[in-house]
mmCIF file of C-alpha atoms and ligand atoms in Angstrom:
data_model
loop_
_atom_site.group_PDB
_atom_site.id
_atom_site.type_symbol
_atom_site.label_atom_id
_atom_site.label_comp_id
_atom_site.label_asym_id
_atom_site.label_seq_id
_atom_site.Cartn_x
_atom_site.Cartn_y
_atom_site.Cartn_z
ATOM 1 C CA MET A 4 -10.210 14.229 12.165
ATOM 2 C CA ILE A 5 -7.161 13.736 10.019
ATOM 3 C CA GLU A 6 -6.599 16.355 7.269
ATOM 4 C CA GLN A 7 -6.718 15.181 3.683
ATOM 5 C CA VAL A 8 -5.877 16.413 0.229
ATOM 6 C CA THR A 9 -8.036 15.545 -2.764
ATOM 7 C CA LEU A 10 -5.805 14.726 -5.708
ATOM 8 C CA LEU A 11 -7.466 13.858 -9.043
ATOM 9 C CA GLY A 12 -10.582 12.936 -7.100
ATOM 10 C CA VAL A 13 -8.810 10.620 -4.644
ATOM 11 C CA GLN A 14 -8.581 11.640 -0.985
ATOM 12 C CA VAL A 15 -5.105 11.168 0.429
ATOM 13 C CA GLN A 16 -4.849 11.372 4.216
ATOM 14 C CA ALA A 17 -2.209 13.626 5.780
ATOM 15 C CA HIS A 18 -0.995 10.882 8.099
ATOM 16 C CA THR A 19 2.266 10.616 9.939
ATOM 17 C CA TYR A 20 3.326 7.081 10.885
ATOM 18 C CA ASN A 21 2.052 7.731 14.416
ATOM 19 C CA SER A 22 -1.395 8.974 13.426
ATOM 20 C CA TRP A 23 -1.709 6.128 10.941
ATOM 21 C CA LEU A 24 -0.802 3.506 13.564
ATOM 22 C CA ALA A 25 -3.319 5.111 15.921
ATOM 23 C CA GLN A 26 -5.957 4.774 13.188
ATOM 24 C CA ILE A 27 -5.108 1.109 12.748
ATOM 25 C CA GLU A 28 -5.374 0.583 16.495
ATOM 26 C CA THR A 29 -8.843 2.167 16.487
ATOM 27 C CA TRP A 30 -9.999 -0.059 13.632
ATOM 28 C CA ILE A 31 -8.702 -3.188 15.341
ATOM 29 C CA LYS A 32 -10.417 -2.206 18.604
ATOM 30 C CA GLN A 33 -13.670 -1.521 16.743
ATOM 31 C CA GLY A 34 -13.345 -4.933 15.106
ATOM 32 C CA ASP A 35 -16.569 -4.454 13.152
ATOM 33 C CA ARG A 36 -15.367 -4.871 9.565
ATOM 34 C CA LEU A 37 -12.382 -4.858 7.269
ATOM 35 C CA HIS A 38 -10.769 -1.473 6.607
ATOM 36 C CA HIS A 39 -8.853 -1.083 3.367
ATOM 37 C CA VAL A 40 -5.657 0.989 3.200
ATOM 38 C CA CYS A 41 -4.131 1.880 -0.192
ATOM 39 C CA THR A 42 -0.477 2.933 -0.263
ATOM 40 C CA VAL A 43 -0.689 5.262 -3.233
ATOM 41 C CA ASN A 44 2.121 6.453 -5.475
ATOM 42 C CA PRO A 45 2.072 8.283 -8.839
ATOM 43 C CA GLU A 46 1.623 5.011 -10.739
ATOM 44 C CA PHE A 47 -1.667 4.412 -8.924
ATOM 45 C CA PHE A 48 -3.107 7.642 -10.332
ATOM 46 C CA VAL A 49 -1.957 6.924 -13.884
ATOM 47 C CA ILE A 50 -3.385 3.388 -13.722
ATOM 48 C CA ALA A 51 -6.613 4.839 -12.294
ATOM 49 C CA SER A 52 -6.794 7.299 -15.191
ATOM 50 C CA GLN A 53 -7.087 4.272 -17.499
ATOM 51 C CA ASN A 54 -9.008 1.971 -15.170
ATOM 52 C CA GLU A 55 -12.177 3.363 -13.679
ATOM 53 C CA GLN A 56 -12.758 0.310 -11.500
ATOM 54 C CA PHE A 57 -9.409 0.893 -9.800
ATOM 55 C CA TYR A 58 -10.253 4.596 -9.387
ATOM 56 C CA ARG A 59 -13.499 3.658 -7.609
ATOM 57 C CA VAL A 60 -11.603 1.246 -5.362
ATOM 58 C CA LEU A 61 -9.218 4.055 -4.346
ATOM 59 C CA GLN A 62 -12.212 6.276 -3.654
ATOM 60 C CA GLN A 63 -13.912 3.593 -1.552
ATOM 61 C CA ALA A 64 -10.806 2.778 0.499
ATOM 62 C CA ASP A 65 -10.896 3.705 4.167
ATOM 63 C CA ALA A 66 -7.530 5.417 3.794
ATOM 64 C CA CYS A 67 -5.137 6.292 1.003
ATOM 65 C CA ILE A 68 -1.695 7.111 2.329
ATOM 66 C CA ALA A 69 1.122 8.742 0.372
ATOM 67 C CA ASP A 70 3.617 5.964 -0.348
ATOM 68 C CA GLY A 71 5.291 7.845 -3.218
ATOM 69 C CA ILE A 72 7.219 11.110 -3.060
ATOM 70 C CA GLY A 73 5.382 12.268 -6.212
ATOM 71 C CA VAL A 74 2.135 12.312 -4.235
ATOM 72 C CA VAL A 75 3.775 14.469 -1.550
ATOM 73 C CA TRP A 76 5.016 16.888 -4.261
ATOM 74 C CA ALA A 77 1.596 17.060 -5.900
ATOM 75 C CA ALA A 78 -0.073 17.844 -2.562
ATOM 76 C CA ARG A 79 2.438 20.634 -1.972
ATOM 77 C CA LEU A 80 1.603 22.042 -5.398
ATOM 78 C CA LEU A 81 -2.064 22.074 -4.418
ATOM 79 C CA GLY A 82 -1.160 24.086 -1.304
ATOM 80 C CA LYS A 83 -2.165 21.277 1.076
ATOM 81 C CA PRO A 84 1.139 19.736 2.059
ATOM 82 C CA LEU A 85 1.311 16.209 3.429
ATOM 83 C CA PRO A 86 3.577 15.894 6.484
ATOM 84 C CA THR A 87 5.552 12.923 5.143
ATOM 85 C CA ARG A 88 5.511 9.808 3.001
ATOM 86 C CA VAL A 89 4.001 6.804 4.756
ATOM 87 C CA THR A 90 5.438 3.925 2.784
ATOM 88 C CA GLY A 91 4.211 0.346 2.671
ATOM 89 C CA THR A 92 7.694 -0.947 3.454
ATOM 90 C CA ASP A 93 8.435 1.261 6.486
ATOM 91 C CA GLY A 94 4.761 1.082 7.393
ATOM 92 C CA LEU A 95 4.856 -2.712 7.569
ATOM 93 C CA ASP A 96 7.931 -2.571 9.801
ATOM 94 C CA LYS A 97 6.209 -0.106 12.118
ATOM 95 C CA ILE A 98 3.017 -2.167 12.138
ATOM 96 C CA ALA A 99 5.113 -5.207 13.064
ATOM 97 C CA GLU A 100 6.702 -3.295 15.959
ATOM 98 C CA ARG A 101 3.291 -2.152 17.236
ATOM 99 C CA ALA A 102 1.793 -5.596 16.600
ATOM 100 C CA ALA A 103 4.453 -7.191 18.792
ATOM 101 C CA MET A 104 3.501 -4.792 21.622
ATOM 102 C CA TYR A 105 -0.268 -5.069 21.298
ATOM 103 C CA GLY A 106 -0.652 -8.669 20.156
ATOM 104 C CA TRP A 107 -2.058 -7.887 16.706
ATOM 105 C CA ARG A 108 -1.885 -10.891 14.387
ATOM 106 C CA LEU A 109 -0.431 -10.426 10.897
ATOM 107 C CA PHE A 110 -0.890 -12.399 7.672
ATOM 108 C CA LEU A 111 1.466 -11.778 4.736
ATOM 109 C CA LEU A 112 -0.035 -12.696 1.361
ATOM 110 C CA GLY A 113 1.647 -12.378 -2.027
ATOM 111 C CA ALA A 114 5.116 -11.898 -3.591
ATOM 112 C CA ALA A 115 7.175 -14.690 -5.141
ATOM 113 C CA GLU A 116 7.297 -18.133 -3.522
ATOM 114 C CA GLY A 117 9.077 -18.025 -0.150
ATOM 115 C CA VAL A 118 9.557 -14.248 -0.019
ATOM 116 C CA ALA A 119 6.705 -13.541 2.430
ATOM 117 C CA GLU A 120 8.080 -16.256 4.747
ATOM 118 C CA LYS A 121 11.567 -14.735 4.505
ATOM 119 C CA ALA A 122 10.194 -11.275 5.290
ATOM 120 C CA ALA A 123 8.217 -12.757 8.188
ATOM 121 C CA ASN A 124 11.381 -14.273 9.627
ATOM 122 C CA VAL A 125 13.215 -10.948 9.377
ATOM 123 C CA LEU A 126 10.348 -9.213 11.191
ATOM 124 C CA ARG A 127 10.128 -11.961 13.833
ATOM 125 C CA GLU A 128 13.816 -11.543 14.495
ATOM 126 C CA ARG A 129 13.407 -7.767 14.862
ATOM 127 C CA TYR A 130 10.320 -8.061 17.075
ATOM 128 C CA PRO A 131 10.472 -11.386 18.921
ATOM 129 C CA ARG A 132 6.931 -11.231 20.338
ATOM 130 C CA LEU A 133 5.434 -10.622 16.898
ATOM 131 C CA GLN A 134 2.699 -13.045 15.799
ATOM 132 C CA ILE A 135 2.795 -13.588 12.053
ATOM 133 C CA VAL A 136 0.041 -16.150 11.820
ATOM 134 C CA GLY A 137 0.393 -16.955 8.142
ATOM 135 C CA THR A 138 2.401 -16.357 4.995
ATOM 136 C CA TYR A 139 1.380 -17.474 1.537
ATOM 137 C CA ALA A 140 2.544 -16.500 -1.945
ATOM 138 C CA GLY A 141 -0.823 -17.421 -3.458
ATOM 139 C CA SER A 142 -2.072 -15.755 -6.590
ATOM 140 C CA PRO A 143 -4.727 -13.204 -7.434
ATOM 141 C CA ALA A 144 -6.407 -15.712 -9.775
ATOM 142 C CA GLU A 145 -10.131 -15.861 -9.066
ATOM 143 C CA GLN A 146 -10.254 -19.641 -8.620
ATOM 144 C CA GLU A 147 -7.662 -19.432 -5.821
ATOM 145 C CA ALA A 148 -9.562 -16.839 -3.822
ATOM 146 C CA PRO A 149 -11.838 -19.149 -1.771
ATOM 147 C CA SER A 150 -8.941 -21.221 -0.418
ATOM 148 C CA ILE A 151 -6.824 -18.123 0.242
ATOM 149 C CA ILE A 152 -9.695 -16.445 2.114
ATOM 150 C CA GLN A 153 -10.238 -19.616 4.142
ATOM 151 C CA ARG A 154 -6.551 -19.726 5.050
ATOM 152 C CA ILE A 155 -6.546 -16.076 6.155
ATOM 153 C CA ASN A 156 -9.758 -16.389 8.141
ATOM 154 C CA ASP A 157 -8.583 -19.615 9.815
ATOM 155 C CA SER A 158 -5.447 -17.797 10.955
ATOM 156 C CA GLN A 159 -7.590 -15.174 12.738
ATOM 157 C CA ALA A 160 -5.315 -12.443 11.460
ATOM 158 C CA ASP A 161 -6.128 -8.864 12.464
ATOM 159 C CA ILE A 162 -4.061 -7.299 9.702
ATOM 160 C CA LEU A 163 -3.707 -8.657 6.183
ATOM 161 C CA CYS A 164 -0.898 -7.391 3.939
ATOM 162 C CA VAL A 165 -1.205 -8.141 0.230
ATOM 163 C CA ALA A 166 1.750 -7.935 -2.176
ATOM 164 C CA PHE A 167 0.259 -8.570 -5.622
ATOM 165 C CA GLY A 168 1.375 -5.192 -7.051
ATOM 166 C CA ALA A 169 -1.005 -2.403 -8.071
ATOM 167 C CA PRO A 170 -3.762 -2.401 -9.142
ATOM 168 C CA THR A 171 -4.245 -6.158 -8.524
ATOM 169 C CA GLN A 172 -3.670 -6.118 -4.756
ATOM 170 C CA ASP A 173 -6.231 -3.397 -4.104
ATOM 171 C CA LEU A 174 -8.784 -4.806 -6.531
ATOM 172 C CA TRP A 175 -8.371 -8.140 -4.742
ATOM 173 C CA ILE A 176 -8.866 -6.647 -1.271
ATOM 174 C CA ASN A 177 -11.875 -4.650 -2.429
ATOM 175 C CA GLN A 178 -13.483 -7.635 -4.138
ATOM 176 C CA TYR A 179 -13.227 -9.901 -1.100
ATOM 177 C CA ARG A 180 -13.557 -7.342 1.705
ATOM 178 C CA HIS A 181 -16.885 -8.738 2.888
ATOM 179 C CA GLN A 182 -15.534 -12.293 3.131
ATOM 180 C CA LEU A 183 -12.332 -11.479 5.015
ATOM 181 C CA CYS A 184 -12.429 -11.457 8.809
ATOM 182 C CA ALA A 185 -9.299 -9.306 9.254
ATOM 183 C CA LYS A 186 -9.888 -5.770 10.540
ATOM 184 C CA VAL A 187 -7.329 -4.080 8.303
ATOM 185 C CA ALA A 188 -6.024 -5.010 4.847
ATOM 186 C CA MET A 189 -3.461 -3.108 2.865
ATOM 187 C CA GLY A 190 -1.609 -3.480 -0.392
ATOM 188 C CA VAL A 191 2.125 -3.340 0.242
ATOM 189 C CA GLY A 192 3.662 -3.674 -3.254
ATOM 190 C CA GLY A 193 7.304 -4.681 -3.049
ATOM 191 C CA ALA A 194 7.531 -4.425 0.768
ATOM 192 C CA TYR A 195 8.361 -8.109 1.406
ATOM 193 C CA ASP A 196 11.039 -8.017 -1.314
ATOM 194 C CA PHE A 197 12.714 -5.127 0.524
ATOM 195 C CA ILE A 198 12.292 -6.510 4.050
ATOM 196 C CA ALA A 199 13.553 -9.937 2.962
ATOM 197 C CA ALA A 200 16.401 -8.107 1.157
ATOM 198 C CA VAL A 201 15.548 -9.949 -2.056
ATOM 199 C CA VAL A 202 15.663 -6.476 -3.633
ATOM 200 C CA PRO A 203 17.950 -3.797 -2.114
ATOM 201 C CA ARG A 204 16.265 -0.655 -0.748
ATOM 202 C CA ALA A 205 17.571 2.794 -1.690
ATOM 203 C CA PRO A 206 20.040 4.260 0.824
ATOM 204 C CA LYS A 207 18.500 6.669 3.353
ATOM 205 C CA TRP A 208 20.068 9.747 1.707
ATOM 206 C CA MET A 209 18.377 8.899 -1.600
ATOM 207 C CA GLN A 210 15.064 8.355 0.193
ATOM 208 C CA ARG A 211 15.487 11.747 1.904
ATOM 209 C CA LEU A 212 16.109 13.457 -1.444
ATOM 210 C CA GLY A 213 13.008 11.815 -2.929
ATOM 211 C CA LEU A 214 15.108 9.672 -5.272
ATOM 212 C CA GLU A 215 13.998 6.190 -4.249
ATOM 213 C CA TRP A 216 12.310 5.745 -7.645
ATOM 214 C CA LEU A 217 15.658 6.439 -9.386
ATOM 215 C CA PHE A 218 17.429 3.835 -7.260
ATOM 216 C CA ARG A 219 14.735 1.287 -8.145
ATOM 217 C CA LEU A 220 15.189 2.103 -11.816
ATOM 218 C CA ILE A 221 18.946 1.515 -11.565
ATOM 219 C CA GLN A 222 18.444 -1.749 -9.631
ATOM 220 C CA GLN A 223 15.594 -3.031 -11.800
ATOM 221 C CA PRO A 224 16.090 -1.470 -15.255
ATOM 222 C CA TRP A 225 13.157 -3.497 -16.608
ATOM 223 C CA ARG A 226 10.985 -1.044 -14.698
ATOM 224 C CA TRP A 227 11.706 1.701 -17.254
ATOM 225 C CA ARG A 228 8.376 1.122 -18.962
ATOM 226 C CA ARG A 229 6.589 1.604 -15.671
ATOM 227 C CA MET A 230 8.637 4.754 -15.050
ATOM 228 C CA LEU A 231 7.075 6.270 -18.169
ATOM 229 C CA ARG A 232 4.017 6.717 -15.985
ATOM 230 C CA LEU A 233 5.826 9.382 -13.952
ATOM 231 C CA PRO A 234 5.695 12.128 -16.617
ATOM 232 C CA VAL A 235 2.060 11.193 -17.241
ATOM 233 C CA PHE A 236 1.394 11.742 -13.539
ATOM 234 C CA VAL A 237 3.135 15.142 -13.682
ATOM 235 C CA TRP A 238 0.990 16.047 -16.693
ATOM 236 C CA LEU A 239 -2.212 14.979 -14.917
ATOM 237 C CA VAL A 240 -1.273 16.989 -11.827
ATOM 238 C CA ILE A 241 -0.372 20.124 -13.780
ATOM 239 C CA THR A 242 -3.405 20.052 -16.031
ATOM 240 C CA ARG A 243 -6.189 18.766 -13.777
ATOM 241 C CA ALA A 244 -5.090 17.952 -10.235
ATOM 242 C CA ARG A 245 -8.190 19.467 -8.662
ATOM 243 C CA ARG A 246 -10.623 17.669 -10.948
ATOM 244 C CA PRO A 247 -11.685 14.053 -10.474
ATOM 245 C CA LEU A 248 -10.551 11.538 -13.086
ATOM 246 C CA TYR A 249 -14.147 10.427 -13.670
ATOM 247 C CA PRO A 250 -17.502 12.030 -12.948
ATOM 248 C CA PRO A 251 -19.073 11.191 -9.599
ATOM 249 C CA LEU A 252 -21.349 8.149 -9.559
ATOM 250 C CA PRO A 253 -25.051 9.034 -9.683
HETATM 251 N N1 UDP B 307 3.334 -10.041 -7.262
HETATM 252 C C1 UDP B 307 2.700 -11.237 -6.942
HETATM 253 N N2 UDP B 307 1.761 -11.761 -7.790
HETATM 254 C C2 UDP B 307 1.408 -11.110 -8.942
HETATM 255 C C3 UDP B 307 2.050 -9.881 -9.235
HETATM 256 C C4 UDP B 307 3.012 -9.361 -8.384
HETATM 257 O O1 UDP B 307 2.968 -11.834 -5.900
HETATM 258 O O2 UDP B 307 0.540 -11.628 -9.654
HETATM 259 C C5 UDP B 307 4.296 -9.467 -6.293
HETATM 260 C C6 UDP B 307 5.712 -9.297 -6.767
HETATM 261 O O3 UDP B 307 6.435 -10.482 -6.607
HETATM 262 C C7 UDP B 307 6.195 -8.195 -5.823
HETATM 263 C C8 UDP B 307 4.911 -7.411 -5.528
HETATM 264 O O4 UDP B 307 3.847 -8.185 -5.979
HETATM 265 O O5 UDP B 307 6.642 -8.763 -4.606
HETATM 266 C C9 UDP B 307 4.762 -6.102 -6.260
HETATM 267 O O6 UDP B 307 5.925 -5.483 -6.397
HETATM 268 P P1 UDP B 307 6.119 -4.177 -7.244
HETATM 269 O O7 UDP B 307 7.571 -3.949 -7.251
HETATM 270 O O8 UDP B 307 5.397 -4.221 -8.525
HETATM 271 O O9 UDP B 307 5.326 -3.138 -6.324
HETATM 272 P P2 UDP B 307 5.577 -1.601 -6.069
HETATM 273 O O10 UDP B 307 6.335 -1.546 -4.798
HETATM 274 O O11 UDP B 307 6.289 -1.041 -7.241
HETATM 275 O O12 UDP B 307 4.170 -1.090 -5.932
#
Protein backbone atom coordinates (compact mmCIF):
# COMPACT_ATOMS: atom_id res chain seq x y z
CA MET A 1 0.00 0.00 0.00
CA ILE A 2 1.29 3.41 -0.91
CA GLU A 3 1.54 5.94 1.97
CA GLN A 4 -0.62 9.03 1.78
CA VAL A 5 -1.00 12.37 3.47
CA THR A 6 -4.42 13.90 4.07
CA LEU A 7 -4.27 17.60 3.31
CA LEU A 8 -7.44 19.68 3.84
CA GLY A 9 -9.43 16.48 3.52
CA VAL A 10 -7.82 15.37 0.25
CA GLN A 11 -5.60 12.28 0.24
CA VAL A 12 -2.36 12.84 -1.64
CA GLN A 13 -0.38 9.70 -2.43
CA ALA A 14 3.33 9.57 -1.58
CA HIS A 15 4.26 8.32 -5.03
CA THR A 16 7.59 8.39 -6.75
CA TYR A 17 7.47 8.28 -10.56
CA ASN A 18 8.29 4.57 -10.40
CA SER A 19 5.57 3.62 -7.92
CA TRP A 20 3.08 5.74 -9.85
CA LEU A 21 3.95 4.07 -13.16
CA ALA A 22 3.62 0.69 -11.45
CA GLN A 23 0.14 1.73 -10.27
CA ILE A 24 -0.82 2.71 -13.80
CA GLU A 25 0.44 -0.62 -15.09
CA THR A 26 -1.72 -2.45 -12.53
CA TRP A 27 -4.81 -0.46 -13.53
CA ILE A 28 -4.23 -1.12 -17.22
CA LYS A 29 -3.76 -4.85 -16.55
CA GLN A 30 -6.94 -4.92 -14.44
CA GLY A 31 -8.75 -3.18 -17.29
CA ASP A 32 -12.03 -3.15 -15.36
CA ARG A 33 -12.83 0.57 -15.27
CA LEU A 34 -11.46 4.06 -15.66
CA HIS A 35 -9.13 5.28 -12.91
CA HIS A 36 -8.89 9.02 -12.39
CA VAL A 37 -5.58 10.67 -11.46
CA CYS A 38 -5.52 14.32 -10.32
CA THR A 39 -2.21 16.18 -10.50
CA VAL A 40 -2.79 18.52 -7.59
CA ASN A 41 -1.07 21.81 -6.85
CA PRO A 42 -1.89 24.59 -4.36
CA GLU A 43 -4.39 26.16 -6.76
CA PHE A 44 -6.45 22.97 -6.70
CA PHE A 45 -6.97 23.30 -2.94
CA VAL A 46 -7.92 26.97 -3.12
CA ILE A 47 -10.38 26.29 -5.95
CA ALA A 48 -11.76 23.36 -3.93
CA SER A 49 -12.24 25.64 -0.93
CA GLN A 50 -14.70 27.63 -3.06
CA ASN A 51 -16.10 24.77 -5.12
CA GLU A 52 -17.43 21.81 -3.19
CA GLN A 53 -18.13 19.79 -6.32
CA PHE A 54 -14.45 19.99 -7.26
CA TYR A 55 -13.48 19.02 -3.69
CA ARG A 56 -15.66 15.90 -3.94
CA VAL A 57 -14.08 15.04 -7.30
CA LEU A 58 -10.61 15.23 -5.72
CA GLN A 59 -11.82 13.01 -2.89
CA GLN A 60 -13.31 10.47 -5.32
CA ALA A 61 -10.22 10.31 -7.54
CA ASP A 62 -8.28 7.06 -7.53
CA ALA A 63 -5.07 9.00 -6.94
CA CYS A 64 -4.05 12.57 -6.24
CA ILE A 65 -0.38 13.12 -6.90
CA ALA A 66 1.65 16.15 -5.83
CA ASP A 67 2.24 18.17 -9.00
CA GLY A 68 3.04 21.39 -7.12
CA ILE A 69 5.94 22.07 -4.78
CA GLY A 70 3.51 23.80 -2.38
CA VAL A 71 1.81 20.46 -1.78
CA VAL A 72 5.18 18.87 -0.96
CA TRP A 73 5.92 21.71 1.51
CA ALA A 74 2.51 21.39 3.15
CA ALA A 75 2.97 17.63 3.60
CA ARG A 76 6.35 18.25 5.23
CA LEU A 77 4.70 20.72 7.60
CA LEU A 78 2.21 18.02 8.56
CA GLY A 79 5.12 15.69 9.38
CA LYS A 80 4.27 13.27 6.55
CA PRO A 81 6.76 14.17 3.85
CA LEU A 82 6.12 13.25 0.24
CA PRO A 83 9.18 11.77 -1.50
CA THR A 84 8.99 14.07 -4.54
CA ARG A 85 6.77 16.05 -6.87
CA VAL A 86 5.16 13.92 -9.57
CA THR A 87 4.30 16.49 -12.20
CA GLY A 88 1.85 16.14 -15.06
CA THR A 89 4.49 17.29 -17.54
CA ASP A 90 7.31 14.94 -16.47
CA GLY A 91 4.70 12.31 -15.69
CA LEU A 92 3.36 12.39 -19.24
CA ASP A 93 6.88 12.02 -20.62
CA LYS A 94 7.51 9.03 -18.36
CA ILE A 95 4.14 7.50 -19.24
CA ALA A 96 5.04 7.91 -22.92
CA GLU A 97 8.36 6.12 -22.36
CA ARG A 98 6.65 3.24 -20.53
CA ALA A 99 3.80 3.21 -23.07
CA ALA A 100 6.29 2.74 -25.90
CA MET A 101 7.74 -0.30 -24.07
CA TYR A 102 4.46 -1.91 -23.05
CA GLY A 103 2.22 -0.94 -25.95
CA TRP A 104 -0.14 1.28 -23.97
CA ARG A 105 -2.23 3.51 -26.23
CA LEU A 106 -2.44 7.23 -25.43
CA PHE A 107 -5.03 9.88 -26.33
CA LEU A 108 -4.21 13.57 -25.81
CA LEU A 109 -7.28 15.76 -25.37
CA GLY A 110 -7.33 19.52 -24.81
CA ALA A 111 -5.05 22.59 -25.10
CA ALA A 112 -5.20 25.10 -27.94
CA GLU A 113 -5.73 23.94 -31.53
CA GLY A 114 -2.75 21.93 -32.80
CA VAL A 115 -0.82 21.87 -29.51
CA ALA A 116 -1.73 18.29 -28.54
CA GLU A 117 -0.66 17.12 -32.02
CA LYS A 118 2.63 19.01 -31.68
CA ALA A 119 3.24 17.47 -28.25
CA ALA A 120 2.37 14.05 -29.68
CA ASN A 121 4.96 14.48 -32.42
CA VAL A 122 7.63 15.46 -29.89
CA LEU A 123 6.82 12.36 -27.82
CA ARG A 124 6.74 10.11 -30.90
CA GLU A 125 10.17 11.38 -31.84
CA ARG A 126 11.49 10.67 -28.34
CA TYR A 127 9.89 7.22 -28.15
CA PRO A 128 9.52 5.87 -31.69
CA ARG A 129 7.38 2.85 -30.76
CA LEU A 130 4.88 5.03 -28.91
CA GLN A 131 1.23 4.72 -30.00
CA ILE A 132 -0.58 8.02 -29.63
CA VAL A 133 -3.90 6.96 -31.06
CA GLY A 134 -5.59 10.34 -31.03
CA THR A 135 -5.15 14.04 -30.37
CA TYR A 136 -7.95 16.56 -30.25
CA ALA A 137 -8.20 20.10 -28.89
CA GLY A 138 -11.94 19.75 -28.31
CA SER A 139 -13.68 21.74 -25.63
CA PRO A 140 -15.19 21.00 -22.25
CA ALA A 141 -18.57 22.29 -23.46
CA GLU A 142 -21.30 19.81 -22.58
CA GLN A 143 -22.69 19.55 -26.12
CA GLU A 144 -19.28 18.43 -27.41
CA ALA A 145 -18.89 15.63 -24.91
CA PRO A 146 -20.70 12.82 -26.79
CA SER A 147 -18.59 13.22 -29.94
CA ILE A 148 -15.37 13.57 -27.93
CA ILE A 149 -16.18 10.42 -25.92
CA GLN A 150 -16.96 8.56 -29.14
CA ARG A 151 -13.64 9.64 -30.63
CA ILE A 152 -11.70 8.51 -27.54
CA ASN A 153 -13.51 5.19 -27.28
CA ASP A 154 -13.09 4.50 -31.02
CA SER A 155 -9.35 5.01 -30.62
CA GLN A 156 -9.23 2.27 -27.95
CA ALA A 157 -6.90 4.38 -25.86
CA ASP A 158 -5.69 2.93 -22.56
CA ILE A 159 -4.65 6.28 -21.12
CA LEU A 160 -6.48 9.56 -21.64
CA CYS A 161 -4.73 12.85 -20.84
CA VAL A 162 -6.93 15.93 -20.55
CA ALA A 163 -5.56 19.48 -20.73
CA PHE A 164 -8.55 21.73 -20.01
CA GLY A 165 -6.96 23.36 -16.93
CA ALA A 166 -8.23 22.90 -13.37
CA PRO A 167 -10.92 22.43 -12.24
CA THR A 168 -12.51 21.84 -15.68
CA GLN A 169 -10.35 18.88 -16.72
CA ASP A 170 -11.04 16.89 -13.56
CA LEU A 171 -14.73 17.76 -13.47
CA TRP A 172 -14.91 16.59 -17.08
CA ILE A 173 -13.17 13.28 -16.38
CA ASN A 174 -15.31 12.66 -13.32
CA GLN A 175 -18.54 13.47 -15.14
CA TYR A 176 -17.87 11.09 -18.02
CA ARG A 177 -15.87 8.38 -16.24
CA HIS A 178 -18.57 5.75 -16.74
CA GLN A 179 -18.77 6.40 -20.49
CA LEU A 180 -15.04 6.35 -21.21
CA CYS A 181 -13.41 3.03 -22.07
CA ALA A 182 -9.85 4.12 -21.19
CA LYS A 183 -8.35 2.54 -18.07
CA VAL A 184 -6.64 5.68 -16.80
CA ALA A 185 -7.50 9.36 -17.24
CA MET A 186 -5.58 12.27 -15.84
CA GLY A 187 -5.70 16.03 -15.99
CA VAL A 188 -2.36 17.36 -17.20
CA GLY A 189 -2.83 21.17 -17.17
CA GLY A 190 -0.21 22.88 -19.30
CA ALA A 191 1.78 19.69 -20.04
CA TYR A 192 1.28 19.74 -23.84
CA ASP A 193 2.25 23.43 -23.96
CA PHE A 194 5.56 22.55 -22.28
CA ILE A 195 6.25 19.37 -24.25
CA ALA A 196 5.43 21.11 -27.54
CA ALA A 197 7.62 24.01 -26.33
CA VAL A 198 4.77 26.44 -26.99
CA VAL A 199 5.53 27.69 -23.46
CA PRO A 200 9.10 27.40 -22.09
CA ARG A 201 9.60 25.22 -19.00
CA ALA A 202 11.59 26.52 -16.03
CA PRO A 203 15.27 25.53 -16.06
CA LYS A 204 16.12 22.46 -13.97
CA TRP A 205 17.85 24.52 -11.25
CA MET A 206 14.68 26.55 -10.70
CA GLN A 207 12.61 23.36 -10.57
CA ARG A 208 15.05 21.93 -8.00
CA LEU A 209 14.73 25.05 -5.83
CA GLY A 210 10.93 24.85 -6.00
CA LEU A 211 10.72 28.03 -8.08
CA GLU A 212 8.91 26.76 -11.16
CA TRP A 213 5.86 28.86 -10.22
CA LEU A 214 8.04 32.01 -10.24
CA PHE A 215 9.39 31.20 -13.70
CA ARG A 216 5.83 30.73 -14.97
CA LEU A 217 4.87 34.08 -13.49
CA ILE A 218 7.77 35.79 -15.28
CA GLN A 219 6.94 34.03 -18.58
CA GLN A 220 3.18 34.52 -18.33
CA PRO A 221 2.64 37.67 -16.24
CA TRP A 222 -1.11 37.46 -16.84
CA ARG A 223 -1.04 34.60 -14.35
CA TRP A 224 -0.52 37.03 -11.46
CA ARG A 225 -4.18 36.85 -10.52
CA ARG A 226 -3.96 33.09 -10.29
CA MET A 227 -0.79 33.43 -8.20
CA LEU A 228 -2.84 35.26 -5.57
CA ARG A 229 -4.14 31.81 -4.71
CA LEU A 230 -0.73 30.84 -3.32
CA PRO A 231 -0.95 32.94 -0.13
CA VAL A 232 -4.51 31.69 0.32
CA PHE A 233 -3.17 28.13 0.15
CA VAL A 234 -0.50 28.97 2.75
CA TRP A 235 -3.21 30.44 4.98
CA LEU A 236 -5.41 27.34 4.60
CA VAL A 237 -2.48 25.05 5.41
CA ILE A 238 -1.39 27.04 8.46
CA THR A 239 -4.86 27.45 9.90
CA ARG A 240 -6.60 24.17 9.07
CA ALA A 241 -4.45 21.71 7.13
CA ARG A 242 -5.64 18.71 9.13
CA ARG A 243 -9.32 19.54 8.80
CA PRO A 244 -11.39 18.78 5.70
CA LEU A 245 -12.64 21.72 3.66
CA TYR A 246 -16.22 20.47 3.92
CA PRO A 247 -17.96 18.07 6.28
CA PRO A 248 -18.05 14.43 5.22
CA LEU A 249 -21.06 13.40 3.14
CA PRO A 250 -23.74 11.59 5.16
N1 LIG B 1 -7.39 24.77 -21.95
C1 LIG B 1 -8.23 24.23 -22.92
N2 LIG B 1 -9.57 24.51 -22.90
C2 LIG B 1 -10.11 25.29 -21.92
C3 LIG B 1 -9.24 25.81 -20.93
C4 LIG B 1 -7.89 25.54 -20.96
O1 LIG B 1 -7.79 23.50 -23.80
O2 LIG B 1 -11.33 25.49 -21.95
C5 LIG B 1 -5.96 24.39 -21.96
C6 LIG B 1 -4.97 25.50 -22.14
O3 LIG B 1 -4.79 25.79 -23.50
C7 LIG B 1 -3.73 24.88 -21.51
C8 LIG B 1 -4.32 23.94 -20.45
O4 LIG B 1 -5.68 23.83 -20.72
O5 LIG B 1 -3.05 24.08 -22.46
C9 LIG B 1 -4.25 24.43 -19.03
O6 LIG B 1 -3.13 25.11 -18.80
P1 LIG B 1 -2.84 25.87 -17.46
O7 LIG B 1 -1.59 26.60 -17.71
O8 LIG B 1 -4.01 26.61 -16.96
O9 LIG B 1 -2.65 24.63 -16.47
P2 LIG B 1 -1.73 24.46 -15.20
O10 LIG B 1 -0.53 23.74 -15.69
O11 LIG B 1 -1.46 25.80 -14.63
O12 LIG B 1 -2.60 23.60 -14.32
